[in-house]
Structures are given as C-alpha cells and as structure tokens.
XYZ file of C-alpha atoms in Angstrom:
104
model
C 119.255 104.064 114.465
C 120.698 101.399 116.597
C 117.880 101.617 119.082
C 115.291 100.749 116.356
C 117.401 97.699 115.315
C 117.623 96.461 118.775
C 113.934 97.197 119.551
C 113.005 95.369 116.438
C 115.293 92.489 117.421
C 113.698 92.338 120.688
C 109.901 92.326 119.384
C 110.931 89.500 117.003
C 111.994 87.515 119.854
C 109.385 88.246 122.037
C 106.828 87.440 119.104
C 108.818 84.037 118.475
C 108.835 83.398 122.175
C 104.978 83.743 122.445
C 104.773 80.936 119.860
C 107.087 78.877 121.674
C 105.223 79.195 125.203
C 102.007 78.473 123.176
C 103.716 75.493 121.631
C 105.030 74.186 125.182
C 101.597 74.926 126.761
C 99.841 72.369 124.243
C 102.415 69.874 124.659
C 101.816 70.151 128.417
C 98.280 69.712 127.931
C 98.658 66.909 125.696
C 100.837 64.760 128.043
C 98.532 65.742 130.816
C 95.634 64.479 128.763
C 97.642 61.220 128.117
C 98.826 60.815 131.837
C 95.102 61.074 132.807
C 94.022 58.517 130.231
C 96.715 55.876 131.602
C 95.657 56.575 135.160
C 92.145 55.831 134.333
C 93.194 52.905 132.597
C 95.535 51.581 135.093
C 92.885 51.866 137.661
C 90.489 49.806 135.637
C 93.090 47.053 135.405
C 93.794 47.234 139.122
C 89.885 46.686 139.909
C 90.022 43.737 137.648
C 93.036 42.381 139.262
C 91.584 42.698 142.426
C 88.267 40.910 141.506
C 90.664 38.414 140.187
C 92.509 37.842 143.285
C 89.242 37.535 145.407
C 88.041 34.552 142.918
C 91.472 33.089 143.109
C 91.297 32.867 146.917
C 87.820 31.760 146.791
C 88.748 28.888 144.768
C 91.720 27.937 146.533
C 89.456 27.842 149.562
C 87.180 25.437 147.974
C 89.786 23.235 146.271
C 91.231 22.916 149.819
C 87.983 21.689 151.051
C 87.694 19.249 148.251
C 91.206 17.891 149.246
C 90.385 17.297 152.559
C 86.946 15.728 151.399
C 88.842 13.520 149.199
C 91.484 12.440 151.842
C 88.404 11.607 154.058
C 86.936 9.424 151.360
C 90.093 7.225 151.215
C 89.797 6.410 154.770
C 87.588 3.336 154.978
C 86.695 3.497 158.627
C 85.240 7.008 157.660
C 83.555 5.778 154.807
C 81.911 2.832 156.751
C 80.762 5.456 159.438
C 79.145 7.680 156.713
C 77.496 4.546 155.312
C 76.109 3.324 158.618
C 74.982 6.513 159.920
C 73.604 8.453 156.579
C 72.808 5.391 154.524
C 71.560 3.057 157.153
C 73.649 0.419 155.816
C 74.520 -2.905 157.946
C 77.220 -5.242 157.433
C 76.342 -8.734 156.189
C 75.151 -10.832 159.030
C 74.027 -7.904 160.945
C 70.489 -7.123 162.060
C 69.409 -3.524 161.643
C 67.882 -1.765 164.726
C 65.537 1.061 163.784
C 64.352 3.479 166.438
C 61.095 4.947 166.300
C 60.892 8.594 165.436
C 61.753 11.074 168.190
C 63.465 8.767 170.348
C 67.491 9.083 170.341
C-alpha cells in the first residue's frame, strides 16, 4: 500500500508541476512580448532623437552664419564697401564713374 500512496503523490506533483511550467512559460512569453514592444518604442524614440539632433546642428550652423553677418553689418567700413559695390552709391560731392558693359 505504501507504493500506491507514493505513486499517487508523485503523480499529483507531476500534474501540479505541469501547470507550473505552463504558467512560467506564459509569463516568459508575456515578458518577451513586453520587452519586444519596448525595444520597438525605444528605437522609434532614438530615430526621432537623431533627427532632432540633425535639425539642431543645422539651425546652429545657420545661427552662426547670421551672427557673423550681423557682426559684419556693425562695421561701417564694410557697410560702405557693400553700398558702393552692390548698390552703386557714392558719397556726397563724389562723381560716379560707370564703366560700359564688358569692360572691367
């Protein structure tokens, strides 16, 4: 009789351990699914971050160029040079001399 009791006890523990392993398997699958979704989300965030970094670098480059242009506009000699060369302006009392096309 002792054998039957011990065999029943081992069957019951095997049956219980089967449910335990199934439950552990389901938990692992669930955590794997959650991990995968988080990785996909983080990859999307990383791509957006990289795009934002590129936009920031471009904006900083434009900003630096505008700062240099502003600094150049504060120099009166440079402003006068641009006015004379590009806008054909002259000082009061000066006589403008215009060259014909093609000769320079």
